[in-house]
Coordinates of N, CA and C in Angstrom, one line a residue:
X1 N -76.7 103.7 -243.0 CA -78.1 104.1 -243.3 C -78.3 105.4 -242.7
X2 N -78.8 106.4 -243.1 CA -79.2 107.6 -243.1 C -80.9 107.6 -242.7
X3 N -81.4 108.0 -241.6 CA -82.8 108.1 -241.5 C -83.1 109.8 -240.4
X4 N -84.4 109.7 -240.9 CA -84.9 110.8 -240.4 C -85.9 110.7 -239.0
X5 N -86.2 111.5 -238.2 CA -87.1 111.3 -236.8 C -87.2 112.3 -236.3
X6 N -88.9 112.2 -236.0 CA -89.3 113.6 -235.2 C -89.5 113.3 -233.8
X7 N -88.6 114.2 -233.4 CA -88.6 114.1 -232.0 C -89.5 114.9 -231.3
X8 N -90.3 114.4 -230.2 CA -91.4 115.8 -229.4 C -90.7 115.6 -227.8
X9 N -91.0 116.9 -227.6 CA -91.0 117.0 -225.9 C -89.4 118.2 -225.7
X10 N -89.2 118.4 -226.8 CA -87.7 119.5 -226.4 C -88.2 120.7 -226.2
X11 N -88.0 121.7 -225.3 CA -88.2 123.0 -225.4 C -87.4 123.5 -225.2
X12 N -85.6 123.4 -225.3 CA -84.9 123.9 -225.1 C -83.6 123.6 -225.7
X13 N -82.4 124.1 -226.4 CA -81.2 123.8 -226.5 C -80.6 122.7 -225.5
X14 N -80.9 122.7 -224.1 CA -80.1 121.7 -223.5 C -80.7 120.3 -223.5
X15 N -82.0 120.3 -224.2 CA -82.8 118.9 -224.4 C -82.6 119.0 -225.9
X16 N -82.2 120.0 -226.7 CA -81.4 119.0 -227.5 C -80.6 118.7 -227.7
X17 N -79.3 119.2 -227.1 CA -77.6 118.7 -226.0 C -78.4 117.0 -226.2
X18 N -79.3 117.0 -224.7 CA -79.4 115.7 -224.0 C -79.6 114.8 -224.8
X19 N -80.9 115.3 -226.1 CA -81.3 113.7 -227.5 C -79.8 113.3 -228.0
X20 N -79.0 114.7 -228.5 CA -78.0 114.4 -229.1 C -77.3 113.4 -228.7
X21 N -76.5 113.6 -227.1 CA -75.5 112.8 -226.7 C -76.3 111.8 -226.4
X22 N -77.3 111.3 -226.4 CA -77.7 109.6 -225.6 C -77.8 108.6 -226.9
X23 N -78.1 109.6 -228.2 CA -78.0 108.6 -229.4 C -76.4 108.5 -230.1
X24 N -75.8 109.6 -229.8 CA -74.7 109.5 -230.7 C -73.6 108.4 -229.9
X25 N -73.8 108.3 -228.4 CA -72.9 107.5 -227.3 C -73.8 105.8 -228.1
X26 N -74.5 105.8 -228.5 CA -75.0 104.1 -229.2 C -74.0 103.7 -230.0
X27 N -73.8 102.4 -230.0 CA -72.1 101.5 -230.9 C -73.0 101.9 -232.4
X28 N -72.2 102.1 -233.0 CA -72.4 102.2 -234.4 C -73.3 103.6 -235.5
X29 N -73.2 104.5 -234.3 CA -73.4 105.7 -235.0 C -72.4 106.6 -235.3
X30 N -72.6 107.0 -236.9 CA -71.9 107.8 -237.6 C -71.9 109.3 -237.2
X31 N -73.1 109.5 -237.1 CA -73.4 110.9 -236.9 C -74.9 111.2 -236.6
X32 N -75.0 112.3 -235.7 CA -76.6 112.5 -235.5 C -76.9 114.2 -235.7
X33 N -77.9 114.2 -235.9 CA -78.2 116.0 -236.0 C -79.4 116.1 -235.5
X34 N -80.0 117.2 -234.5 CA -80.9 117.3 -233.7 C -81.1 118.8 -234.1
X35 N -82.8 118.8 -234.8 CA -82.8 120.4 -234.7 C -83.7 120.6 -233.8
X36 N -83.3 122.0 -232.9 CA -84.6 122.3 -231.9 C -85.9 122.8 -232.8
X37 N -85.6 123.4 -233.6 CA -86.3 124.4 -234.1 C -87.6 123.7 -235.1
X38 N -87.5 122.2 -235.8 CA -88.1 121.4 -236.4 C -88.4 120.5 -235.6
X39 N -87.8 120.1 -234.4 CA -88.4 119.3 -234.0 C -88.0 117.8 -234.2
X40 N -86.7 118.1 -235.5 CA -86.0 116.6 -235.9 C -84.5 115.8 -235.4
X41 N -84.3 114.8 -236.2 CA -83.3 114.2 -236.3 C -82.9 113.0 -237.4
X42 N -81.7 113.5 -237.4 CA -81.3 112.9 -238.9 C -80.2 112.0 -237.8
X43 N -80.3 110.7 -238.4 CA -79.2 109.9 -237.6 C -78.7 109.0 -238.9
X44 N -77.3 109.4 -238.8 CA -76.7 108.1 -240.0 C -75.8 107.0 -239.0
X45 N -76.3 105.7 -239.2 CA -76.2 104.8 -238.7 C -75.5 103.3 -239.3
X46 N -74.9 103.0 -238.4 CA -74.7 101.3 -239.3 C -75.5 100.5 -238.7
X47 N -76.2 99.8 -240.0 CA -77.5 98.5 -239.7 C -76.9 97.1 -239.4
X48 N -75.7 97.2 -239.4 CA -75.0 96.1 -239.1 C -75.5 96.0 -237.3
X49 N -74.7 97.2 -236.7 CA -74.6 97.1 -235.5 C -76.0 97.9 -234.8
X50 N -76.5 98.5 -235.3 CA -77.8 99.2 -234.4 C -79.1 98.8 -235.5
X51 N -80.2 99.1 -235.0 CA -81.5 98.9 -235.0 C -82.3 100.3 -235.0
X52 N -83.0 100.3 -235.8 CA -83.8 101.8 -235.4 C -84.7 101.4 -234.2
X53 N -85.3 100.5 -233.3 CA -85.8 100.6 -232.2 C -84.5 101.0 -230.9
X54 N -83.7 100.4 -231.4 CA -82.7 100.9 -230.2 C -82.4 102.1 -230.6
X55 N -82.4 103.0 -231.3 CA -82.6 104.6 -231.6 C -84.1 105.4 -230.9
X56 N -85.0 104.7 -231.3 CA -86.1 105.0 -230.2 C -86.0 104.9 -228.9
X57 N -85.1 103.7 -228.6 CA -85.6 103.8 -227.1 C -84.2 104.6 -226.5
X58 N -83.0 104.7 -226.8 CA -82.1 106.1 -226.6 C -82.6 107.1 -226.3
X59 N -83.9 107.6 -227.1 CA -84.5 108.7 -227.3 C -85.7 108.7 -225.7
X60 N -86.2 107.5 -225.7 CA -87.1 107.3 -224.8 C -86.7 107.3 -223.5
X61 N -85.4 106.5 -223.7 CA -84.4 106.5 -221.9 C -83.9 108.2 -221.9
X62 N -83.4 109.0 -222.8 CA -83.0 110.1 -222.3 C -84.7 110.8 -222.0
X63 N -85.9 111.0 -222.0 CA -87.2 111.5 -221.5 C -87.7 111.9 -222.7
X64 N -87.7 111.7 -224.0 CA -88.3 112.5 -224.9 C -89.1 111.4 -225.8
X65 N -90.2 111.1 -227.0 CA -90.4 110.8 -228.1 C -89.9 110.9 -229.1
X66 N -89.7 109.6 -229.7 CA -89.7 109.9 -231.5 C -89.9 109.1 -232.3
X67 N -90.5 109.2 -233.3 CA -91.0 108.6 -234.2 C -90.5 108.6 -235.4
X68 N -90.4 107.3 -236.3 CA -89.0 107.6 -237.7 C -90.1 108.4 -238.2
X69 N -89.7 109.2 -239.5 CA -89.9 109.6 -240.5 C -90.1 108.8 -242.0
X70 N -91.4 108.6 -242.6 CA -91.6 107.6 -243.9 C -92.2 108.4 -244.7
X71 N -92.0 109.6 -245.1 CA -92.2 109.6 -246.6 C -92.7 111.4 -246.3
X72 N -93.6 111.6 -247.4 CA -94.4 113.0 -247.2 C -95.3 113.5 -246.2
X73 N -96.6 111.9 -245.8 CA -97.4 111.6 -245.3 C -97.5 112.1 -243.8
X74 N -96.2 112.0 -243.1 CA -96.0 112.3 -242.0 C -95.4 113.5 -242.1
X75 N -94.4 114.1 -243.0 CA -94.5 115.9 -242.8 C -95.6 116.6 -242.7
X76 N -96.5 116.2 -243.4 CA -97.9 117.0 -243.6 C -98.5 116.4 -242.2
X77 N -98.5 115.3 -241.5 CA -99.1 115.1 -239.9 C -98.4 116.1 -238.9
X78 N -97.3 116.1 -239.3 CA -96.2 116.8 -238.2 C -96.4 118.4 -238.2
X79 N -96.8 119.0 -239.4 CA -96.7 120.2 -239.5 C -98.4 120.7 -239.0
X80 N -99.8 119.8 -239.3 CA -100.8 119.8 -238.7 C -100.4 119.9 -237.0
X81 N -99.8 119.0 -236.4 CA -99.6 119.2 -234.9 C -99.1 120.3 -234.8
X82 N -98.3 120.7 -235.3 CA -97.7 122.2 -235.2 C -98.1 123.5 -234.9
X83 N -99.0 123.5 -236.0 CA -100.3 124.4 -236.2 C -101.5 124.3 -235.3
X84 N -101.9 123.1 -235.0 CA -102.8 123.1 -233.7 C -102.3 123.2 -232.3
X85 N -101.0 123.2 -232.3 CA -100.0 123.8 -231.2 C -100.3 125.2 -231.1
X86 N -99.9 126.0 -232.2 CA -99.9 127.3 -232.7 C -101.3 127.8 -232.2
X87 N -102.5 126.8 -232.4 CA -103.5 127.4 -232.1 C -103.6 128.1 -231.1
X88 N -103.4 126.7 -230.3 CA -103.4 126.5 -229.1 C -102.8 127.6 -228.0
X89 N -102.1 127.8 -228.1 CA -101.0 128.8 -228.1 C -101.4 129.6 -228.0
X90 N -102.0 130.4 -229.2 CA -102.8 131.8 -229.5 C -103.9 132.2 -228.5
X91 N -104.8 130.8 -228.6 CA -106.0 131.0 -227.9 C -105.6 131.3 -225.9
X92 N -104.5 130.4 -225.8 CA -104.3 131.2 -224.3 C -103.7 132.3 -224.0
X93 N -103.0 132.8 -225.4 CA -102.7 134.3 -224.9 C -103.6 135.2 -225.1
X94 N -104.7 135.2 -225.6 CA -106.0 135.9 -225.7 C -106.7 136.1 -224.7
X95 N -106.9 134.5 -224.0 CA -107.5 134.6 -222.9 C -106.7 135.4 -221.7
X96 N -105.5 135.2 -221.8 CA -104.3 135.5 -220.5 C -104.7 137.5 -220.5
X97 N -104.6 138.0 -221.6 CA -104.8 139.2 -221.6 C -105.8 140.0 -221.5
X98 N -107.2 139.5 -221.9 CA -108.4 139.7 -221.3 C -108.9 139.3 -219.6
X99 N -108.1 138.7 -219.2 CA -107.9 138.3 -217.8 C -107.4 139.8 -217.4
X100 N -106.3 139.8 -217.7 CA -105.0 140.9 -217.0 C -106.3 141.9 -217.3
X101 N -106.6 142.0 -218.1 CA -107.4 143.6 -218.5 C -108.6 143.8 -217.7
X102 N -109.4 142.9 -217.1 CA -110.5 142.5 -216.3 C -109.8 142.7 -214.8
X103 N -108.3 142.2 -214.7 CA -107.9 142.1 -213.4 C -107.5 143.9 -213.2
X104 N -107.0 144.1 -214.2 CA -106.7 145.8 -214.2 C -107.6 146.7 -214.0
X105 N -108.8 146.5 -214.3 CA -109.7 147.1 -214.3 C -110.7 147.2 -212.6
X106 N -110.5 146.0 -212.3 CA -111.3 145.9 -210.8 C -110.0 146.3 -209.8
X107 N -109.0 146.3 -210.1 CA -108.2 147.2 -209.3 C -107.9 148.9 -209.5
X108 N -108.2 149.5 -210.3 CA -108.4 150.6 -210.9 C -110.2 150.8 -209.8
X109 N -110.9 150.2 -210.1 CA -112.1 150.6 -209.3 C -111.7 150.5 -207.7
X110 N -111.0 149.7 -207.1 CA -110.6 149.4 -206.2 C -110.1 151.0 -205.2
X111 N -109.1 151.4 -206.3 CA -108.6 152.4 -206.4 C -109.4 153.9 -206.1
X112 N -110.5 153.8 -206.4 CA -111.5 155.3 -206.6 C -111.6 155.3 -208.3
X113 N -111.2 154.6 -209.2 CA -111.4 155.5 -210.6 C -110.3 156.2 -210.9
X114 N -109.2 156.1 -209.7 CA -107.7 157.0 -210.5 C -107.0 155.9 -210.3
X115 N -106.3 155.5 -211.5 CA -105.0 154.3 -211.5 C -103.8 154.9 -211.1
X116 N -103.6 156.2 -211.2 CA -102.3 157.0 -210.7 C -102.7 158.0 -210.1
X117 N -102.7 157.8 -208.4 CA -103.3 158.8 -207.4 C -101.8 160.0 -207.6
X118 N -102.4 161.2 -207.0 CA -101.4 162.2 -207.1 C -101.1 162.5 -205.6
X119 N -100.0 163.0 -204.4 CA -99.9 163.3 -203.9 C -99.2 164.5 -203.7
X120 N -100.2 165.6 -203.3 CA -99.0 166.9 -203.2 C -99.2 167.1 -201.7
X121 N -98.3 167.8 -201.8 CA -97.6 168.0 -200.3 C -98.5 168.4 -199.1
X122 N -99.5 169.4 -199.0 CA -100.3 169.4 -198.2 C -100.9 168.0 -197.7
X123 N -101.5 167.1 -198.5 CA -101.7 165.8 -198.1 C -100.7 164.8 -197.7
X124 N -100.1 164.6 -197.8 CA -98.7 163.5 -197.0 C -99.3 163.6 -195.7
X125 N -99.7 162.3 -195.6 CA -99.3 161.7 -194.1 C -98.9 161.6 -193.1
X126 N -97.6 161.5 -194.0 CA -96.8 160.5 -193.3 C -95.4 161.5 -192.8

């Protein structure tokens, strides 16, 4: 049997190394494919010998989520999370950079009003 599952919690090629090898080491799997990039996995499996809950919890003992895949209904959920990810996302780098710019700015006053003081040689110190 061939099925599909979105996996959450990878942010990295070596968490998807890690999904890969804990499901494919289970008795009775043919083959597994793990994309970082989607977020998926395609596992072809024998129903004789495995269970799709023992494929979840593989997934759950190596540290990640997943949930099978049924039909259209849940691409269109999955790709919503995505996008409100995306939001998400956007709205803190907005914020992060109007920070920096508020933070640049009261050290610039800090400064006198010049962000790049000049030093010529009559003044040195030092």
């Amino acid at each position: 049997m061939k099925q599909k599952f979105t996996v959450s919690g990878m942010t990295c090629s070596a968490c998807q190394a890690h999904v890969q090898k804990s499901v494919a080491a289970l008795p009775g799997i043919q083959s597994v494919q793990v994309n970082l990039l989607t977020h998926s996995m395609v596992v072809e499996y024998r129903e004789s010998l495995l269970s799709e809950k023992q494929i979840l919890q593989a997934v759950s003992h190596a540290g990640y989520s997943a949930e099978p895949v049924s039909g259209d209904a849940d691409l269109s959920a999955f790709t919503e999370k995505e996008t409100a990810q995306m939001v998400r996302m956007k709205r803190n780098l907005i914020s992060s950079v109007i920070f920096l710019i508020l933070l640049m700015l009261g050290a610039w006053h800090l400064m006198g009003q010049n962000p790049f003081p000049t030093l010529h040689a009559s003044e040195r110190t030092w």
